[in-house]
PDB file of C-alpha atoms and ligand atoms in Angstrom:
ATOM      1  CA  MET A   1     -30.860  43.134   9.628  1.00  0.00           C
ATOM      2  CA  PRO A   2     -32.043  44.575  12.941  1.00  0.00           C
ATOM      3  CA  ASP A   3     -29.344  44.683  16.267  1.00  0.00           C
ATOM      4  CA  ARG A   4     -29.745  41.794  18.091  1.00  0.00           C
ATOM      5  CA  PRO A   5     -30.941  42.338  21.874  1.00  0.00           C
ATOM      6  CA  ARG A   6     -28.073  41.860  24.200  1.00  0.00           C
ATOM      7  CA  LEU A   7     -27.832  40.488  27.275  1.00  0.00           C
ATOM      8  CA  VAL A   8     -25.079  41.206  30.087  1.00  0.00           C
ATOM      9  CA  ILE A   9     -22.887  38.115  31.074  1.00  0.00           C
ATOM     10  CA  ALA A  10     -21.913  39.946  34.774  1.00  0.00           C
ATOM     11  CA  SER A  11     -18.347  37.929  35.474  1.00  0.00           C
ATOM     12  CA  GLY A  12     -14.971  38.342  35.084  1.00  0.00           C
ATOM     13  CA  ASN A  13     -14.313  35.158  35.003  1.00  0.00           C
ATOM     14  CA  ALA A  14     -12.736  33.894  31.858  1.00  0.00           C
ATOM     15  CA  GLY A  15     -13.704  30.371  32.309  1.00  0.00           C
ATOM     16  CA  LYS A  16     -17.641  31.213  33.395  1.00  0.00           C
ATOM     17  CA  LEU A  17     -18.212  33.380  30.319  1.00  0.00           C
ATOM     18  CA  ARG A  18     -16.450  31.131  27.605  1.00  0.00           C
ATOM     19  CA  GLU A  19     -18.689  28.457  29.319  1.00  0.00           C
ATOM     20  CA  TYR A  20     -21.628  31.160  28.759  1.00  0.00           C
ATOM     21  CA  ARG A  21     -20.803  32.341  25.356  1.00  0.00           C
ATOM     22  CA  ASP A  22     -21.217  28.519  24.295  1.00  0.00           C
ATOM     23  CA  LEU A  23     -23.983  27.516  26.446  1.00  0.00           C
ATOM     24  CA  LEU A  24     -26.164  30.362  25.102  1.00  0.00           C
ATOM     25  CA  ALA A  25     -24.921  30.644  21.623  1.00  0.00           C
ATOM     26  CA  GLY A  26     -28.106  30.509  19.235  1.00  0.00           C
ATOM     27  CA  THR A  27     -30.441  32.352  21.523  1.00  0.00           C
ATOM     28  CA  GLY A  28     -29.832  35.283  19.045  1.00  0.00           C
ATOM     29  CA  PHE A  29     -29.057  37.713  21.841  1.00  0.00           C
ATOM     30  CA  GLU A  30     -25.344  39.372  21.140  1.00  0.00           C
ATOM     31  CA  LEU A  31     -23.657  38.333  25.020  1.00  0.00           C
ATOM     32  CA  VAL A  32     -21.783  41.559  26.680  1.00  0.00           C
ATOM     33  CA  ALA A  33     -19.275  40.599  29.570  1.00  0.00           C
ATOM     34  CA  PHE A  34     -19.545  43.056  32.107  1.00  0.00           C
ATOM     35  CA  ASP A  35     -17.234  42.472  35.383  1.00  0.00           C
ATOM     36  CA  ASN A  36     -19.039  45.118  38.101  1.00  0.00           C
ATOM     37  CA  GLY A  37     -16.317  43.881  41.348  1.00  0.00           C
ATOM     38  CA  VAL A  38     -19.643  43.166  42.974  1.00  0.00           C
ATOM     39  CA  GLU A  39     -18.527  41.115  46.767  1.00  0.00           C
ATOM     40  CA  GLU A  40     -19.971  38.104  47.388  1.00  0.00           C
ATOM     41  CA  VAL A  41     -21.621  39.233  50.775  1.00  0.00           C
ATOM     42  CA  GLY A  42     -24.906  37.193  50.240  1.00  0.00           C
ATOM     43  CA  GLU A  43     -25.606  34.091  52.506  1.00  0.00           C
ATOM     44  CA  SER A  44     -26.540  32.086  49.555  1.00  0.00           C
ATOM     45  CA  TYR A  45     -25.387  31.411  45.500  1.00  0.00           C
ATOM     46  CA  ALA A  46     -28.777  32.754  44.866  1.00  0.00           C
ATOM     47  CA  GLU A  47     -28.197  35.835  46.861  1.00  0.00           C
ATOM     48  CA  ASN A  48     -24.551  36.653  44.946  1.00  0.00           C
ATOM     49  CA  ALA A  49     -26.383  35.714  41.759  1.00  0.00           C
ATOM     50  CA  ARG A  50     -28.866  38.366  42.531  1.00  0.00           C
ATOM     51  CA  LEU A  51     -26.632  40.510  43.928  1.00  0.00           C
ATOM     52  CA  LYS A  52     -24.500  40.409  40.040  1.00  0.00           C
ATOM     53  CA  ALA A  53     -27.310  40.257  38.057  1.00  0.00           C
ATOM     54  CA  GLU A  54     -29.268  43.268  39.019  1.00  0.00           C
ATOM     55  CA  ALA A  55     -25.614  45.711  39.395  1.00  0.00           C
ATOM     56  CA  ALA A  56     -24.905  45.084  35.677  1.00  0.00           C
ATOM     57  CA  LEU A  57     -29.012  45.515  35.125  1.00  0.00           C
ATOM     58  CA  ALA A  58     -28.781  49.074  36.731  1.00  0.00           C
ATOM     59  CA  ALA A  59     -25.146  49.869  35.386  1.00  0.00           C
ATOM     60  CA  SER A  60     -26.436  48.961  31.692  1.00  0.00           C
ATOM     61  CA  GLY A  61     -29.723  48.844  31.326  1.00  0.00           C
ATOM     62  CA  LEU A  62     -29.562  45.625  30.015  1.00  0.00           C
ATOM     63  CA  PRO A  63     -31.036  42.552  31.054  1.00  0.00           C
ATOM     64  CA  ALA A  64     -28.119  40.857  32.668  1.00  0.00           C
ATOM     65  CA  ILE A  65     -27.633  37.640  34.333  1.00  0.00           C
ATOM     66  CA  GLY A  66     -25.042  36.806  37.259  1.00  0.00           C
ATOM     67  CA  ASP A  67     -23.871  33.563  38.062  1.00  0.00           C
ATOM     68  CA  ASP A  68     -22.857  32.205  41.505  1.00  0.00           C
ATOM     69  CA  SER A  69     -21.520  28.810  42.219  1.00  0.00           C
ATOM     70  CA  GLY A  70     -19.063  26.195  43.969  1.00  0.00           C
ATOM     71  CA  ILE A  71     -17.923  23.102  44.912  1.00  0.00           C
ATOM     72  CA  GLU A  72     -19.293  21.183  48.121  1.00  0.00           C
ATOM     73  CA  LEU A  73     -17.600  18.476  49.763  1.00  0.00           C
ATOM     74  CA  GLU A  74     -19.724  16.084  51.543  1.00  0.00           C
ATOM     75  CA  ALA A  75     -17.413  14.765  54.194  1.00  0.00           C
ATOM     76  CA  LEU A  76     -16.634  18.878  54.810  1.00  0.00           C
ATOM     77  CA  ASP A  77     -20.452  19.384  55.792  1.00  0.00           C
ATOM     78  CA  GLY A  78     -20.379  21.376  52.269  1.00  0.00           C
ATOM     79  CA  PHE A  79     -17.275  23.375  52.574  1.00  0.00           C
ATOM     80  CA  PRO A  80     -15.959  25.359  50.560  1.00  0.00           C
ATOM     81  CA  GLY A  81     -19.188  26.025  48.982  1.00  0.00           C
ATOM     82  CA  LEU A  82     -20.059  29.953  48.839  1.00  0.00           C
ATOM     83  CA  ARG A  83     -16.546  30.150  49.994  1.00  0.00           C
ATOM     84  CA  SER A  84     -14.887  28.203  46.915  1.00  0.00           C
ATOM     85  CA  ALA A  85     -13.167  31.312  45.382  1.00  0.00           C
ATOM     86  CA  ARG A  86     -11.950  32.453  48.544  1.00  0.00           C
ATOM     87  CA  LEU A  87     -10.144  29.745  49.839  1.00  0.00           C
ATOM     88  CA  GLY A  88      -6.431  31.065  48.613  1.00  0.00           C
ATOM     89  CA  PRO A  89      -5.010  33.841  46.459  1.00  0.00           C
ATOM     90  CA  THR A  90      -4.597  31.908  43.349  1.00  0.00           C
ATOM     91  CA  GLN A  91      -6.789  28.687  41.989  1.00  0.00           C
ATOM     92  CA  THR A  92      -3.353  26.474  42.371  1.00  0.00           C
ATOM     93  CA  GLU A  93      -3.556  27.501  46.193  1.00  0.00           C
ATOM     94  CA  ARG A  94      -7.569  26.932  46.284  1.00  0.00           C
ATOM     95  CA  THR A  95      -7.306  23.409  44.996  1.00  0.00           C
ATOM     96  CA  ALA A  96      -4.291  22.589  47.102  1.00  0.00           C
ATOM     97  CA  GLU A  97      -5.762  24.277  50.354  1.00  0.00           C
ATOM     98  CA  LEU A  98      -8.662  22.052  49.207  1.00  0.00           C
ATOM     99  CA  LEU A  99      -6.963  19.088  48.973  1.00  0.00           C
ATOM    100  CA  GLN A 100      -5.437  19.913  52.254  1.00  0.00           C
ATOM    101  CA  ARG A 101      -8.357  19.757  54.037  1.00  0.00           C
ATOM    102  CA  LEU A 102      -9.102  16.031  53.250  1.00  0.00           C
ATOM    103  CA  GLN A 103      -6.466  14.632  54.390  1.00  0.00           C
ATOM    104  CA  GLY A 104      -6.963  12.086  56.389  1.00  0.00           C
ATOM    105  CA  VAL A 105     -10.466  11.889  55.152  1.00  0.00           C
ATOM    106  CA  PRO A 106     -11.568   8.250  53.964  1.00  0.00           C
ATOM    107  CA  ARG A 107     -12.324   8.285  50.036  1.00  0.00           C
ATOM    108  CA  PRO A 108     -14.582   8.593  48.113  1.00  0.00           C
ATOM    109  CA  TRP A 109     -14.404  12.278  48.363  1.00  0.00           C
ATOM    110  CA  GLU A 110     -18.453  13.001  47.254  1.00  0.00           C
ATOM    111  CA  ALA A 111     -18.868  16.176  46.527  1.00  0.00           C
ATOM    112  CA  ARG A 112     -20.940  18.286  43.951  1.00  0.00           C
ATOM    113  CA  PHE A 113     -20.789  21.515  42.058  1.00  0.00           C
ATOM    114  CA  VAL A 114     -23.508  24.054  42.524  1.00  0.00           C
ATOM    115  CA  CYS A 115     -24.519  26.983  39.952  1.00  0.00           C
ATOM    116  CA  VAL A 116     -27.741  29.608  40.479  1.00  0.00           C
ATOM    117  CA  VAL A 117     -28.142  31.609  37.293  1.00  0.00           C
ATOM    118  CA  ALA A 118     -30.056  34.944  38.627  1.00  0.00           C
ATOM    119  CA  LEU A 119     -32.132  36.513  35.121  1.00  0.00           C
ATOM    120  CA  ALA A 120     -32.388  40.604  35.962  1.00  0.00           C
ATOM    121  CA  VAL A 121     -34.663  42.411  33.442  1.00  0.00           C
ATOM    122  CA  SER A 122     -36.083  45.990  33.768  1.00  0.00           C
ATOM    123  CA  GLY A 123     -39.530  46.209  35.680  1.00  0.00           C
ATOM    124  CA  GLN A 124     -39.341  42.240  36.331  1.00  0.00           C
ATOM    125  CA  GLN A 125     -38.694  40.273  39.613  1.00  0.00           C
ATOM    126  CA  THR A 126     -35.351  38.482  39.254  1.00  0.00           C
ATOM    127  CA  ARG A 127     -35.760  35.031  38.512  1.00  0.00           C
ATOM    128  CA  PHE A 128     -33.353  32.447  39.568  1.00  0.00           C
ATOM    129  CA  PHE A 129     -32.211  28.448  37.572  1.00  0.00           C
ATOM    130  CA  GLU A 130     -30.372  26.312  39.633  1.00  0.00           C
ATOM    131  CA  GLY A 131     -28.183  22.894  38.347  1.00  0.00           C
ATOM    132  CA  GLU A 132     -26.112  20.882  39.708  1.00  0.00           C
ATOM    133  CA  CYS A 133     -23.551  18.197  39.000  1.00  0.00           C
ATOM    134  CA  ARG A 134     -22.195  15.246  41.236  1.00  0.00           C
ATOM    135  CA  GLY A 135     -19.199  13.283  41.575  1.00  0.00           C
ATOM    136  CA  GLU A 136     -16.260  12.970  43.331  1.00  0.00           C
ATOM    137  CA  VAL A 137     -12.920  14.931  44.099  1.00  0.00           C
ATOM    138  CA  VAL A 138      -9.547  12.695  43.382  1.00  0.00           C
ATOM    139  CA  PRO A 139      -6.325  13.849  44.905  1.00  0.00           C
ATOM    140  CA  GLU A 140      -4.233  14.163  42.027  1.00  0.00           C
ATOM    141  CA  TRP A 141      -4.729  16.581  39.280  1.00  0.00           C
ATOM    142  CA  ARG A 142      -5.990  15.378  35.951  1.00  0.00           C
ATOM    143  CA  GLY A 143      -5.938  17.300  32.902  1.00  0.00           C
ATOM    144  CA  GLU A 144      -5.741  20.805  32.090  1.00  0.00           C
ATOM    145  CA  ALA A 145      -9.332  21.630  30.211  1.00  0.00           C
ATOM    146  CA  GLY A 146     -11.755  24.019  31.811  1.00  0.00           C
ATOM    147  CA  PHE A 147     -11.045  25.989  35.043  1.00  0.00           C
ATOM    148  CA  GLY A 148     -11.196  26.084  38.637  1.00  0.00           C
ATOM    149  CA  TYR A 149     -11.501  22.595  40.659  1.00  0.00           C
ATOM    150  CA  ASP A 150     -12.403  21.495  37.111  1.00  0.00           C
ATOM    151  CA  PRO A 151      -8.983  19.120  37.498  1.00  0.00           C
ATOM    152  CA  ILE A 152     -10.079  17.265  40.528  1.00  0.00           C
ATOM    153  CA  PHE A 153     -13.561  16.430  39.880  1.00  0.00           C
ATOM    154  CA  LEU A 154     -14.057  13.078  38.617  1.00  0.00           C
ATOM    155  CA  VAL A 155     -17.522  12.312  36.765  1.00  0.00           C
ATOM    156  CA  PRO A 156     -18.939   9.291  37.767  1.00  0.00           C
ATOM    157  CA  GLY A 157     -19.285   6.989  34.471  1.00  0.00           C
ATOM    158  CA  THR A 158     -16.929   8.328  32.542  1.00  0.00           C
ATOM    159  CA  GLY A 159     -13.415   7.765  34.129  1.00  0.00           C
ATOM    160  CA  LYS A 160     -12.715  11.492  33.356  1.00  0.00           C
ATOM    161  CA  THR A 161     -12.362  14.631  35.667  1.00  0.00           C
ATOM    162  CA  PHE A 162     -13.888  17.782  34.011  1.00  0.00           C
ATOM    163  CA  GLY A 163     -10.041  18.746  33.766  1.00  0.00           C
ATOM    164  CA  GLU A 164      -9.916  16.036  30.765  1.00  0.00           C
ATOM    165  CA  MET A 165     -12.840  16.850  29.036  1.00  0.00           C
ATOM    166  CA  PRO A 166     -13.379  19.116  26.120  1.00  0.00           C
ATOM    167  CA  PRO A 167     -16.369  21.979  26.314  1.00  0.00           C
ATOM    168  CA  GLU A 168     -18.558  20.121  24.465  1.00  0.00           C
ATOM    169  CA  GLU A 169     -18.357  16.739  27.028  1.00  0.00           C
ATOM    170  CA  LYS A 170     -18.334  19.086  29.909  1.00  0.00           C
ATOM    171  CA  ARG A 171     -21.769  20.231  29.069  1.00  0.00           C
ATOM    172  CA  ARG A 172     -23.342  17.422  29.413  1.00  0.00           C
ATOM    173  CA  TYR A 173     -22.787  16.890  32.710  1.00  0.00           C
ATOM    174  CA  SER A 174     -22.348  20.324  34.252  1.00  0.00           C
ATOM    175  CA  HIS A 175     -23.880  22.191  36.821  1.00  0.00           C
ATOM    176  CA  ARG A 176     -23.607  25.558  34.890  1.00  0.00           C
ATOM    177  CA  ALA A 177     -25.159  23.625  31.522  1.00  0.00           C
ATOM    178  CA  ALA A 178     -27.821  22.499  34.071  1.00  0.00           C
ATOM    179  CA  ALA A 179     -28.769  25.917  35.335  1.00  0.00           C
ATOM    180  CA  ALA A 180     -28.734  27.185  31.563  1.00  0.00           C
ATOM    181  CA  ARG A 181     -30.452  24.485  30.649  1.00  0.00           C
ATOM    182  CA  ALA A 182     -33.446  25.326  33.097  1.00  0.00           C
ATOM    183  CA  LEU A 183     -32.776  29.247  31.965  1.00  0.00           C
ATOM    184  CA  LEU A 184     -33.500  28.331  28.468  1.00  0.00           C
ATOM    185  CA  GLY A 185     -36.542  25.546  28.991  1.00  0.00           C
ATOM    186  CA  SER A 186     -38.232  28.076  31.140  1.00  0.00           C
ATOM    187  CA  GLY A 187     -38.960  30.370  28.348  1.00  0.00           C
ATOM    188  CA  ALA A 188     -37.640  33.790  30.072  1.00  0.00           C
ATOM    189  CA  LEU A 189     -35.155  34.346  27.770  1.00  0.00           C
ATOM    190  CA  GLN A 190     -37.367  34.078  24.530  1.00  0.00           C
ATOM    191  CA  SER A 191     -39.810  36.852  26.233  1.00  0.00           C
ATOM    192  CA  VAL A 192     -36.922  39.171  26.172  1.00  0.00           C
ATOM    193  CA  VAL A 193     -35.787  38.721  22.762  1.00  0.00           C
ATOM    194  CA  GLU A 194     -39.952  39.382  22.160  1.00  0.00           C
ATOM    195  CA  GLU A 195     -40.386  42.129  23.978  1.00  0.00           C
ATOM    196  CA  SER A 196     -37.008  44.187  22.870  1.00  0.00           C
ATOM    197  CA  THR A 197     -38.141  43.142  19.201  1.00  0.00           C
ATOM    198  CA  ARG A 198     -41.342  44.709  19.669  1.00  0.00           C
TER     199      ARG A 198
HETATM  200  P1  IMP B   1     -17.779  32.076  42.096  1.00  0.00           P
HETATM  201  O1  IMP B   1     -18.960  31.904  41.573  1.00  0.00           O
HETATM  202  O2  IMP B   1     -17.314  33.371  41.081  1.00  0.00           O
HETATM  203  O3  IMP B   1     -18.247  32.448  43.542  1.00  0.00           O
HETATM  204  O4  IMP B   1     -16.526  31.162  41.576  1.00  0.00           O
HETATM  205  C1  IMP B   1     -16.861  29.752  42.785  1.00  0.00           C
HETATM  206  C2  IMP B   1     -15.730  29.436  42.493  1.00  0.00           C
HETATM  207  O5  IMP B   1     -16.340  28.004  41.978  1.00  0.00           O
HETATM  208  C3  IMP B   1     -15.070  29.705  42.356  1.00  0.00           C
HETATM  209  O6  IMP B   1     -13.537  29.140  42.680  1.00  0.00           O
HETATM  210  C4  IMP B   1     -14.566  28.657  40.593  1.00  0.00           C
HETATM  211  O7  IMP B   1     -13.260  28.692  40.306  1.00  0.00           O
HETATM  212  C5  IMP B   1     -15.176  27.419  41.264  1.00  0.00           C
HETATM  213  N1  IMP B   1     -15.993  26.835  40.186  1.00  0.00           N
HETATM  214  C6  IMP B   1     -17.239  27.470  39.912  1.00  0.00           C
HETATM  215  N2  IMP B   1     -17.804  26.488  38.558  1.00  0.00           N
HETATM  216  C7  IMP B   1     -16.850  25.810  38.264  1.00  0.00           C
HETATM  217  C8  IMP B   1     -16.799  24.845  37.413  1.00  0.00           C
HETATM  218  O8  IMP B   1     -17.529  24.742  36.581  1.00  0.00           O
HETATM  219  N3  IMP B   1     -15.106  24.326  37.266  1.00  0.00           N
HETATM  220  C9  IMP B   1     -14.396  24.376  38.436  1.00  0.00           C
HETATM  221  N4  IMP B   1     -14.771  25.024  39.181  1.00  0.00           N
HETATM  222  C10 IMP B   1     -15.587  25.906  39.701  1.00  0.00           C
END
């Protein structure tokens, strides 16, 4: 059997990597994790996703996806958004800091998760795929599944936070799953596979 084509996932975030391994299973790619330590200096999710994907492509010569994501609180004008990963040194402190900033703000704390995936392929323009998930931030930490802000993000109609959902349930609702569906539906990965086997 010929080697499977490889696709780099430009991330060192174990939670994201687990989700991509699940979301992209069945695409025919061997997924390779690569953390290039790119600084998130862009002014949009797309810019950061592009920086990660293009740096991975440049370093490896392989097609690469970069992901940038964040949580946005309506009552805080979209904060922390692009700064979601930098609210504190550990995720526990980041979650506590976000809840601290919401003290005194009337509930419900409407929020959304956003994810932009950039696909960088040699000789092609980088392409972008976006997903969002709307919900509500709750003050108590619920569940231990997932990663990041999952335990305080309540998904409407389910009565559960992402922290209380097994992976197959989170992927029905999540911003990352929606972005991955857009990527898969575009046919962009299929053409990478075809090129590599030509
Ligand atoms: P970045 O995309 O690596 O910049 O990370 C964005 C921040 O949002 C990190 O603090 C993540 O933990 C958080 N984040 C991104 N996606 C998710 C998710 O699916 N669940 C919970 N937190 C997330």
